[in-house]
Short mmCIF file of N, CA and C in Angstrom, two decimals:
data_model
loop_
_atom_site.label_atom_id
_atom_site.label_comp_id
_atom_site.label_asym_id
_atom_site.label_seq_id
_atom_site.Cartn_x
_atom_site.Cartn_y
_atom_site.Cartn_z
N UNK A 24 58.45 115.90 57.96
CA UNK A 24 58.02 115.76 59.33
C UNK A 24 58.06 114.27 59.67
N UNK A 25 59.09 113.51 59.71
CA UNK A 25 59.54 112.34 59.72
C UNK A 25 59.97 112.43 61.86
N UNK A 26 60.24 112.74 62.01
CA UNK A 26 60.78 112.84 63.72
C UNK A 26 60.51 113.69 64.47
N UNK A 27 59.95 114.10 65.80
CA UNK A 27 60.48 114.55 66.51
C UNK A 27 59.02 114.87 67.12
N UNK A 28 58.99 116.22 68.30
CA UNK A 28 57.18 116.47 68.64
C UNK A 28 56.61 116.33 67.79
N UNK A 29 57.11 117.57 66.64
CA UNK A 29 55.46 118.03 65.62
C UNK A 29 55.14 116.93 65.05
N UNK A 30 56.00 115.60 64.74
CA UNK A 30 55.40 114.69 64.02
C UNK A 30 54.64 113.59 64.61
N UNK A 31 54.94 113.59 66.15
CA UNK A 31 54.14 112.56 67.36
C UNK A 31 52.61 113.36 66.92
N UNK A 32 53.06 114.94 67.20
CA UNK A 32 51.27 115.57 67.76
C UNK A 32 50.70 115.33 66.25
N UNK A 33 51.33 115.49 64.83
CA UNK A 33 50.36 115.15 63.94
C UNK A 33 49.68 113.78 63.88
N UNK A 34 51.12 112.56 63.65
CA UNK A 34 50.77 111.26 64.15
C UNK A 34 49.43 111.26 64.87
N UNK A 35 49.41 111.72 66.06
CA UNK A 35 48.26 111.41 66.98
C UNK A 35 46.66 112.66 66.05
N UNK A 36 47.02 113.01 65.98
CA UNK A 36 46.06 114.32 65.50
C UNK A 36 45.25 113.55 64.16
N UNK A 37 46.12 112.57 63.28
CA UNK A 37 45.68 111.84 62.24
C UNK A 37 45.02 110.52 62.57
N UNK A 38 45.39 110.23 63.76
CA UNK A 38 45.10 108.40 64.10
C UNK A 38 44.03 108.64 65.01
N UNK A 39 43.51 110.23 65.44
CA UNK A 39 42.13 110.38 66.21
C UNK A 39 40.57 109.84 65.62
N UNK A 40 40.27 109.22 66.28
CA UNK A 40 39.02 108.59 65.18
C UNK A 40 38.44 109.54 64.33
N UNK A 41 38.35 111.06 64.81
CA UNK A 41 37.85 112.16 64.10
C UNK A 41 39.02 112.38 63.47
N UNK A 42 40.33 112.29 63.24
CA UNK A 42 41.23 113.34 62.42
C UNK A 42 41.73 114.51 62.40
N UNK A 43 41.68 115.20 61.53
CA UNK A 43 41.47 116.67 61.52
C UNK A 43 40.08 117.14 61.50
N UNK A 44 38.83 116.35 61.15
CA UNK A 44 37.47 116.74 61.05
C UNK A 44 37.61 117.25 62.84
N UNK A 45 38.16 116.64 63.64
CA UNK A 45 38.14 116.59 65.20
C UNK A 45 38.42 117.80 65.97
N UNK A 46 38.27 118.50 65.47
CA UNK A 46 38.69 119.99 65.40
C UNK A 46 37.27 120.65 65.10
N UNK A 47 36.48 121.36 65.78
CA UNK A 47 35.27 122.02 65.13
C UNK A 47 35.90 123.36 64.72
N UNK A 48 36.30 124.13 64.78
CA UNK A 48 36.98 125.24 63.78
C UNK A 48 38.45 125.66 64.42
N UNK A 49 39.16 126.53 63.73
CA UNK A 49 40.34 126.67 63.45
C UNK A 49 40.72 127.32 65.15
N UNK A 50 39.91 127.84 65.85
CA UNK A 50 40.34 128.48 67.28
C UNK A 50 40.02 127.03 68.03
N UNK A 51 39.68 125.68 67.71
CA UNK A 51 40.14 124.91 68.56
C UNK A 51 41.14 123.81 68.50
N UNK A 52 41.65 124.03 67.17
CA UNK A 52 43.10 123.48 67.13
C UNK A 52 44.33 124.43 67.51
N UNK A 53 43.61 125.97 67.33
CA UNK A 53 45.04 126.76 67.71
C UNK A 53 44.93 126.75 69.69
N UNK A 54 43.77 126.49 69.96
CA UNK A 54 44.15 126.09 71.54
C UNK A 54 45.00 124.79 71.62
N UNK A 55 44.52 123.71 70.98
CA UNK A 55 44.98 122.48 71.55
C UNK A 55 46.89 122.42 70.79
N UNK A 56 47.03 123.28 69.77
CA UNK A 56 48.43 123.46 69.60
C UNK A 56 48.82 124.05 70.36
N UNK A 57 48.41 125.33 71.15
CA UNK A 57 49.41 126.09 72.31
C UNK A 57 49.20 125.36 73.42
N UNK A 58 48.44 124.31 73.86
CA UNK A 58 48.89 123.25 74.55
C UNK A 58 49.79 122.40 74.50
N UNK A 59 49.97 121.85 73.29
CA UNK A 59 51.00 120.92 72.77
C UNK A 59 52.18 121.59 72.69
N UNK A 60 52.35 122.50 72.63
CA UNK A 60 53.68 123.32 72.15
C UNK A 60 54.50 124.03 72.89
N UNK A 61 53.55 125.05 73.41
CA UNK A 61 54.10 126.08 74.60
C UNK A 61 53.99 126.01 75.69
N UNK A 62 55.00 125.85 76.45
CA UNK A 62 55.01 125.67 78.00
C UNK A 62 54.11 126.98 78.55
N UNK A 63 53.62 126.40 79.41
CA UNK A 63 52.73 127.21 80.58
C UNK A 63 53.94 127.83 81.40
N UNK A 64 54.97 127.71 81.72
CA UNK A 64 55.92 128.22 82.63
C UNK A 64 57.14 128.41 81.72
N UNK A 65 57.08 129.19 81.00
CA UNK A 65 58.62 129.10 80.28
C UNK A 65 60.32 129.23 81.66
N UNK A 66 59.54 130.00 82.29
CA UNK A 66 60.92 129.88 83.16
C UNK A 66 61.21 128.75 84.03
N UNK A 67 60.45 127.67 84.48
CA UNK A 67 60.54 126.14 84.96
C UNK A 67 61.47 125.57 83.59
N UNK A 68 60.51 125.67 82.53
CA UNK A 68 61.24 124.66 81.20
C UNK A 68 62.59 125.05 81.00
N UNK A 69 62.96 126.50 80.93
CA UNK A 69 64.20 126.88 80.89
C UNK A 69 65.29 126.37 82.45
N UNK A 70 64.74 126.12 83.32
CA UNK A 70 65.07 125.80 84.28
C UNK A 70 65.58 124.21 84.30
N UNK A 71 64.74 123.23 84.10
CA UNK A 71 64.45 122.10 83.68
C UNK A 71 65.99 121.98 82.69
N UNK A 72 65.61 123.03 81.76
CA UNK A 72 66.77 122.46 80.50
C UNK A 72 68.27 123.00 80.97
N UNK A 73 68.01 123.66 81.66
CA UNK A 73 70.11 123.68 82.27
C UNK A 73 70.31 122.80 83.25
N UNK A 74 69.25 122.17 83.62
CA UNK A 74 69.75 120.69 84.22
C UNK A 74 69.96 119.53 83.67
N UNK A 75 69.67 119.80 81.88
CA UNK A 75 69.93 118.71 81.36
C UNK A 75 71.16 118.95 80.55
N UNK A 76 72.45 118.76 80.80
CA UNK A 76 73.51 119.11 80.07
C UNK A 76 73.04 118.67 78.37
N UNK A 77 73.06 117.64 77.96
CA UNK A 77 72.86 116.93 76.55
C UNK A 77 71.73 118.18 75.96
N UNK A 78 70.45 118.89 76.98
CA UNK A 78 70.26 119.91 76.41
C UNK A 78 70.63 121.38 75.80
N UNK A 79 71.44 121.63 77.01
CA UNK A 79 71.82 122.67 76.90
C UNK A 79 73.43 122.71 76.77
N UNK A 80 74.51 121.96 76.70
CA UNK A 80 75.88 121.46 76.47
C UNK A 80 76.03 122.48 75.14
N UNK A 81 77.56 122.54 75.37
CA UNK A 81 78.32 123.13 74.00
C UNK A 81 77.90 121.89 73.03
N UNK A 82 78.59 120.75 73.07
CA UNK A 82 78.33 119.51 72.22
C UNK A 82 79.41 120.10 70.92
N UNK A 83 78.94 120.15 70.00
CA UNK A 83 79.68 120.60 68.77
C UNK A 83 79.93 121.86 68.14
N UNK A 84 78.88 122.68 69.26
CA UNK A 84 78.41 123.90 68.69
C UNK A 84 79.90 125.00 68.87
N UNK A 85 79.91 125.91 68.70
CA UNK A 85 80.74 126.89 68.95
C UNK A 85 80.81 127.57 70.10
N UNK A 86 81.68 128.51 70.87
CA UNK A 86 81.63 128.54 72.28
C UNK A 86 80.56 130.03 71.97
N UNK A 87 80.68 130.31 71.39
CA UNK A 87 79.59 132.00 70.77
C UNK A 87 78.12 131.48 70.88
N UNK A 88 78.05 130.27 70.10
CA UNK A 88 76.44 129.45 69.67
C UNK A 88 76.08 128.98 71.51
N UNK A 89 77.10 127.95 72.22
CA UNK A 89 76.76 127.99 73.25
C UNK A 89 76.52 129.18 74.70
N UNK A 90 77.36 129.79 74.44
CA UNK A 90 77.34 131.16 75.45
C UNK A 90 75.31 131.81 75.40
N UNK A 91 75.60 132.03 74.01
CA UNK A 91 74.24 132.59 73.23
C UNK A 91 72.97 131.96 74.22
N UNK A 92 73.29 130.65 73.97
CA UNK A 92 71.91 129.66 74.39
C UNK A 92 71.76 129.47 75.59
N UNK A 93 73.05 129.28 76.29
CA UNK A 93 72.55 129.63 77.54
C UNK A 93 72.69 131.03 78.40
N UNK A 94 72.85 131.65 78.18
CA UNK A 94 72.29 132.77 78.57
C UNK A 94 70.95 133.10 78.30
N UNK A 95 70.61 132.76 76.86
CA UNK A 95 68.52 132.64 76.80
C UNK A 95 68.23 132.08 77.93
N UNK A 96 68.51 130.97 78.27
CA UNK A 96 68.21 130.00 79.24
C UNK A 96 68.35 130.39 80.62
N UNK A 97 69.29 131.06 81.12
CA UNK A 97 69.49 131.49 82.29
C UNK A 97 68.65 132.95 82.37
N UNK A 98 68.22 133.66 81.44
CA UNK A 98 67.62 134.90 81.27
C UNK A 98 65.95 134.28 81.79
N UNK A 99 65.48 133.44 80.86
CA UNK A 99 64.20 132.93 81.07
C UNK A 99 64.07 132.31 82.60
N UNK A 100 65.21 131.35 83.08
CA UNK A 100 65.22 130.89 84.05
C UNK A 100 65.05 131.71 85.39
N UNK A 101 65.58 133.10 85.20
CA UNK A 101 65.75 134.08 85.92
C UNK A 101 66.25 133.50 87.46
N UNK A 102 67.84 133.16 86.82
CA UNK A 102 69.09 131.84 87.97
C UNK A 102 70.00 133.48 88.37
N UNK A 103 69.83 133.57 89.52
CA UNK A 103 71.27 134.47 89.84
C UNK A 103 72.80 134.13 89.73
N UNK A 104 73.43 135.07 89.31
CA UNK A 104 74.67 134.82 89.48
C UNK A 104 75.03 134.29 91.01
N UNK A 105 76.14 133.36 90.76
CA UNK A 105 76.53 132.64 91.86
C UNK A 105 77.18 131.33 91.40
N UNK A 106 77.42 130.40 92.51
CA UNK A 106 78.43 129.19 92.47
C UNK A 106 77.49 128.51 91.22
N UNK A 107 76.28 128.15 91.99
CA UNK A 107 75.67 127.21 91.02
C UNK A 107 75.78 127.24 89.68
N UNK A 108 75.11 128.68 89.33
CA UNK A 108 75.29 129.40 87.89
C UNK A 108 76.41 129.09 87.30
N UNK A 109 78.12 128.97 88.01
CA UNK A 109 78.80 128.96 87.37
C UNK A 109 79.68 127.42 86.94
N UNK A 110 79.01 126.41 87.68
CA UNK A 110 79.00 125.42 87.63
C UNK A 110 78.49 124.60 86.91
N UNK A 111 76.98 125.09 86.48
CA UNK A 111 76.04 124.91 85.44
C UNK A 111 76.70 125.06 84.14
N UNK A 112 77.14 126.22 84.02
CA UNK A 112 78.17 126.64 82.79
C UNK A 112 79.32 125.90 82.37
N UNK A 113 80.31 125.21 83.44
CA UNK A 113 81.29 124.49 83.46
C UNK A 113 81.08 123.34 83.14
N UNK A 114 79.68 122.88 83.56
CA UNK A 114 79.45 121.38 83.11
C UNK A 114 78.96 121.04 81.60
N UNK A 115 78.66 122.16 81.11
CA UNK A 115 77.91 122.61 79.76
C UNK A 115 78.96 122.48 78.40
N UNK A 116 80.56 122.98 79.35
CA UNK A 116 81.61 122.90 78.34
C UNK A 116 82.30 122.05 77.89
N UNK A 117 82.58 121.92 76.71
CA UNK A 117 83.18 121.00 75.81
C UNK A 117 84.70 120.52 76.64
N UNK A 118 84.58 119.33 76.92
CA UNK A 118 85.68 118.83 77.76
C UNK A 118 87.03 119.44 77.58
N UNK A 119 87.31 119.24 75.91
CA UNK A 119 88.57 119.62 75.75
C UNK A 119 88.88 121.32 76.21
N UNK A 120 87.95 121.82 76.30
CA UNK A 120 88.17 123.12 76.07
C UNK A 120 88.11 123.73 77.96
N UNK A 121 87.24 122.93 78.66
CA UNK A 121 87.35 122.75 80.11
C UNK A 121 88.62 122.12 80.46
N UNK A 122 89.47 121.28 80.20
CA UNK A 122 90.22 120.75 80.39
C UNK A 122 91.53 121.88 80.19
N UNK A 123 91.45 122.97 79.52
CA UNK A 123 92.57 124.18 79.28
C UNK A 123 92.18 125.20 80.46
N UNK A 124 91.08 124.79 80.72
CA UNK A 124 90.51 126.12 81.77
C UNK A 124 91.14 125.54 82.96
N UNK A 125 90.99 124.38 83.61
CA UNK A 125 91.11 123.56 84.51
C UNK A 125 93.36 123.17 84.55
N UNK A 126 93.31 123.49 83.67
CA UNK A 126 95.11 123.73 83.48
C UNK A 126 95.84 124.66 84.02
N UNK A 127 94.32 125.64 83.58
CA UNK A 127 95.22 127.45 83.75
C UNK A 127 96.10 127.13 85.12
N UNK A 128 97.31 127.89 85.28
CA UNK A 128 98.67 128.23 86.23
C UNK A 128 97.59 129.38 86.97
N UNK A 129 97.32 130.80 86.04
CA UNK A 129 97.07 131.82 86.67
C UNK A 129 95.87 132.12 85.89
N UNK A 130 94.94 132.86 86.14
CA UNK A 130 93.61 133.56 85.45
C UNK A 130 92.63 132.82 85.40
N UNK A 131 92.82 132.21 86.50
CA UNK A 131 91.64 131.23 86.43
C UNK A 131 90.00 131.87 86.64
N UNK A 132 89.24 131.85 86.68
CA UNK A 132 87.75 132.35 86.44
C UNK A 132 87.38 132.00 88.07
N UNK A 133 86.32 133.48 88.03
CA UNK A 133 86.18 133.55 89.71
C UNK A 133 84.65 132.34 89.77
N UNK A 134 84.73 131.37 90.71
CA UNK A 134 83.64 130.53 91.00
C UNK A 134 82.19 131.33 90.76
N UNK A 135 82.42 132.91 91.57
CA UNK A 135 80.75 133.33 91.98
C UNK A 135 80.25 134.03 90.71
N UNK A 136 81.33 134.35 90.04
CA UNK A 136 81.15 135.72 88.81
C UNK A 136 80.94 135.06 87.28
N UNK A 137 80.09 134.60 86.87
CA UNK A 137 79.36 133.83 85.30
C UNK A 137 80.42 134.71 84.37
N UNK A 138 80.31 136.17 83.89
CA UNK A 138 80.70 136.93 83.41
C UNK A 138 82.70 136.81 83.45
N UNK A 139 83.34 136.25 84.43
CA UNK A 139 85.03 135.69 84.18
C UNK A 139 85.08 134.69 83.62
N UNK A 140 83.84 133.38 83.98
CA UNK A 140 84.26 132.25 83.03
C UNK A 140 83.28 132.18 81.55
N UNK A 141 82.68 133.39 81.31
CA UNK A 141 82.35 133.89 79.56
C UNK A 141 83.83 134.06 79.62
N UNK A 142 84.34 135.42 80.16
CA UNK A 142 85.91 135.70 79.48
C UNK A 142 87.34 134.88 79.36
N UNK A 143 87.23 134.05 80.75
CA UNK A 143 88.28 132.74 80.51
C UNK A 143 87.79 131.90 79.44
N UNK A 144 86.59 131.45 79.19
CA UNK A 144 86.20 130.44 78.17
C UNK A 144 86.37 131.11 77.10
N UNK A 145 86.54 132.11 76.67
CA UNK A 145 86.46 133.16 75.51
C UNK A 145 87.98 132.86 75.41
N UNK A 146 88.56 133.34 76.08
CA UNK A 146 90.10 133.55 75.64
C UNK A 146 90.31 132.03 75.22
N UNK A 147 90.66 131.21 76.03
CA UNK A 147 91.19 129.75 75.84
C UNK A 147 90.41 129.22 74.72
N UNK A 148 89.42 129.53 74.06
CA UNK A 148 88.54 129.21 73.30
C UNK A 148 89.22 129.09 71.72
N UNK A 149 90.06 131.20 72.03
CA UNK A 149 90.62 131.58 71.03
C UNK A 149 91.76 131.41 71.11
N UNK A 150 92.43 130.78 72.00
CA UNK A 150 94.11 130.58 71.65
C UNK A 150 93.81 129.25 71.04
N UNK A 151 92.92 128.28 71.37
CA UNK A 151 92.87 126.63 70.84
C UNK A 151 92.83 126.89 69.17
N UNK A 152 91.69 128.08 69.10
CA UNK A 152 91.90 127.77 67.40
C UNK A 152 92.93 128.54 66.74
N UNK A 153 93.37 129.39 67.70
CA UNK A 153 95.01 130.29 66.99
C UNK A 153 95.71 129.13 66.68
N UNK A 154 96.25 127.84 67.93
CA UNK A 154 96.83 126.95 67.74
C UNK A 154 96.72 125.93 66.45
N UNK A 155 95.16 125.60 66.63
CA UNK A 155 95.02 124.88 65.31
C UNK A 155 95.41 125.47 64.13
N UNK A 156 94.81 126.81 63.61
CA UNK A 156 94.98 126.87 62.66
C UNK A 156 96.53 127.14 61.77
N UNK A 157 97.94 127.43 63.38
CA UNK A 157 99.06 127.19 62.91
C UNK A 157 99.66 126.12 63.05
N UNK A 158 98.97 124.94 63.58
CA UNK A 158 99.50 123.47 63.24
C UNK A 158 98.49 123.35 61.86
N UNK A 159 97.62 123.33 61.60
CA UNK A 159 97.25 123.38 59.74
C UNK A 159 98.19 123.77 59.02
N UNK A 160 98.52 125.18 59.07
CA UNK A 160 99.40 125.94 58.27
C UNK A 160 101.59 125.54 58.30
N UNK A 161 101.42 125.05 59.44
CA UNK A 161 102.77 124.15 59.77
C UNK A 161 102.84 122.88 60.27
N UNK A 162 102.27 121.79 60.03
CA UNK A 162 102.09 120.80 60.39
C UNK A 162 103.92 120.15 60.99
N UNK A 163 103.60 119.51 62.44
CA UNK A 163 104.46 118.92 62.85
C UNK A 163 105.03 117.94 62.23
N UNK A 164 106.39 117.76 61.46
CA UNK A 164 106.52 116.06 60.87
C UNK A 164 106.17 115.01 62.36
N UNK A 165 105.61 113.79 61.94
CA UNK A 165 105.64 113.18 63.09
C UNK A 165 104.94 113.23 64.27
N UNK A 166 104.75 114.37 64.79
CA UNK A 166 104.09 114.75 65.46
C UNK A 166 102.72 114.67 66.15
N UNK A 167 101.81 114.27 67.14
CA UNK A 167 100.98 114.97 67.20
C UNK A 167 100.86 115.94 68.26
N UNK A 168 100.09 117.46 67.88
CA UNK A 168 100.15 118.38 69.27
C UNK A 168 99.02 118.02 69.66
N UNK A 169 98.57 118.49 71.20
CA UNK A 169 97.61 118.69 71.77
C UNK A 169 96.86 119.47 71.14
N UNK A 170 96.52 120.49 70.42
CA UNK A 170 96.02 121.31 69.98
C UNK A 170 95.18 120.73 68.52
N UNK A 171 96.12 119.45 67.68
CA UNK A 171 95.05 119.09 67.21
C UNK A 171 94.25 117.93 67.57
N UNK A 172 94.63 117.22 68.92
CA UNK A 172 93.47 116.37 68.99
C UNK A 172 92.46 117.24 69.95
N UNK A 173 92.78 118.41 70.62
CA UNK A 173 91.42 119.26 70.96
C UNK A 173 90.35 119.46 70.29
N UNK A 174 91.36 119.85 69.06
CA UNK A 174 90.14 120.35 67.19
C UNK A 174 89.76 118.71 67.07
N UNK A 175 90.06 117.90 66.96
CA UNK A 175 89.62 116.91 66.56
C UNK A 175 88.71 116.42 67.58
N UNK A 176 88.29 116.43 69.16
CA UNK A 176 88.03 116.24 70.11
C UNK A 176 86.56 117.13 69.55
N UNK A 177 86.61 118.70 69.34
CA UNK A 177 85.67 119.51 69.22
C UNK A 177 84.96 118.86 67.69
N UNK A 178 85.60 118.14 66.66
CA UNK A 178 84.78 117.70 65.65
C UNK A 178 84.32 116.09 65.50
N UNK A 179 84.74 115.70 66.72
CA UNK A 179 84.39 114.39 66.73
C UNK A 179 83.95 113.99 68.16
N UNK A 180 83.63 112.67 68.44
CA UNK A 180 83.17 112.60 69.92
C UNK A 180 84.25 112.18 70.45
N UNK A 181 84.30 111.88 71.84
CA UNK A 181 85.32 110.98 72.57
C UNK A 181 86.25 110.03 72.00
N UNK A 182 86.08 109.10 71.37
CA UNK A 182 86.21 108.04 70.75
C UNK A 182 87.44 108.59 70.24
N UNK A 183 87.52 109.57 68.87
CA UNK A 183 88.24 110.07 67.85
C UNK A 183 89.58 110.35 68.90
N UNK A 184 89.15 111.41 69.82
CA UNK A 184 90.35 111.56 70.69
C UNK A 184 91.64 110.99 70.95
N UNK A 185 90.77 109.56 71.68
CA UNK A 185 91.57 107.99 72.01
C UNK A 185 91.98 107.34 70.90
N UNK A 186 91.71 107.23 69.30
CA UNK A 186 92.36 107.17 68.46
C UNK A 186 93.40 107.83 67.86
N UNK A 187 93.17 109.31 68.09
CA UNK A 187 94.36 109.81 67.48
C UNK A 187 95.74 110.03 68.78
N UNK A 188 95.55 109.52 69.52
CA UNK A 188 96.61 109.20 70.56
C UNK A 188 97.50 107.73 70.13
N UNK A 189 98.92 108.10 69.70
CA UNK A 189 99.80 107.01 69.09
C UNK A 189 99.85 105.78 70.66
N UNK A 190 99.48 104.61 70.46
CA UNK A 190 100.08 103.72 71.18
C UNK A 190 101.75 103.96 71.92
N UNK A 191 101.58 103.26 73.04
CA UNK A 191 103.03 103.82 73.72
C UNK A 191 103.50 102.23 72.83
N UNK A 192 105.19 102.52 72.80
CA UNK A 192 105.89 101.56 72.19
C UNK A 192 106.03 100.66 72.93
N UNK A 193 106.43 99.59 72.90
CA UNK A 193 106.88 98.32 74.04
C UNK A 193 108.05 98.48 73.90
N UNK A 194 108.35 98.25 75.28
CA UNK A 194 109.52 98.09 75.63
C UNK A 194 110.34 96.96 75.25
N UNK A 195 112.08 97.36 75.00
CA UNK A 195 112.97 96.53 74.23
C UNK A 195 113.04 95.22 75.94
N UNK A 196 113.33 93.82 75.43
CA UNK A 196 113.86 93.00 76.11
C UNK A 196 114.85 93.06 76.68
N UNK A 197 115.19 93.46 77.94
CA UNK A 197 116.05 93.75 79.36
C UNK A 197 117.08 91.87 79.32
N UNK A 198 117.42 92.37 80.13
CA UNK A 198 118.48 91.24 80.93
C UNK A 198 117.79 91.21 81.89
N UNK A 199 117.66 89.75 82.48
CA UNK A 199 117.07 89.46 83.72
C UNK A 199 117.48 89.30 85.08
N UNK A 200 116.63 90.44 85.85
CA UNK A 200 117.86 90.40 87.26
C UNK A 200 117.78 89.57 88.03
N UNK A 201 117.77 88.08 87.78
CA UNK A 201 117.97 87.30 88.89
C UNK A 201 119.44 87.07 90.20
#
């Protein structure tokens, strides 16, 4: 218990001039923990947290792990389907993988309907790692595809991306058109 709430509320719970003595029996620390702990409004907090992308974001997770979580979130939140909803979702997704959605020619995901961009994000999700895993299995000589700096995009942050992108060459010395 090195980081995070539980170790602030013990921190503080230990540095009380009383301590743990500060507590007269066990039903008045289990109040002052479901204070500390559990929101009084779970559907505000759930609300609260799909406005915080860094909370609720794919990030590294899998598009299954993210779908999962926010839908808890939108369940608790009790958010109707609609633009917002599906915008919320879009901003949540892992760039590279928004960036294939945002490509699509045709099948693109309906703005009002949450439930097309689960299934567009689903599909494109699964052709990225079909792709990867046959550039693993056949690696380009020379090469790099898009497909593995996506995977590499999804296992690393931004940064990695812009590295594995080869420098453009310079150009050979011209004749001068004076």
């Amino acid at each position: 218990m090195k980081a995070g709430w539980a170790s602030t509320y013990a921190l503080h719970v230990l540095q009380h001039p009383g301590g743990v003595g500060s507590f007269t029996d066990w039903a008045a620390f289990e109040k002052d923990f479901w204070a500390e702990f559990f929101p009084i409004d779970p559907a505000k907090s759930a609300a609260l947290a799909l406005r915080n992308r860094e909370q609720y974001g794919q990030g590294k997770r899998t598009l299954d792990e993210y779908i999962d979580s926010f839908q808890a979130l939108v369940e608790q939140a009790a958010y109707p389907d609609g633009l917002q909803l599906c915008l919320t979702f879009q901003d949540g997704l892992h760039p590279a993988l928004m960036e294939c959605i945002n490509n699509l020619a045709e099948g693109c995901p309906d703005d009002e309907q949450i439930a097309s961009w689960y299934k567009v994000a689903w599909d494109q999700w699964q052709l990225m790692e079909i792709q990867r895993e046959l550039c693993q299995a056949h690696p380009a000589p020379r090469s790099t595809s898009m497909v593995t700096l996506w995977h590499s995009a999804l296992l690393h942050s931004g940064p990695a991306l812009a590295r594995a992108t080869p420098a453009p060459r310079p150009l050979p010395p011209g004749i001068p058109m004076d």
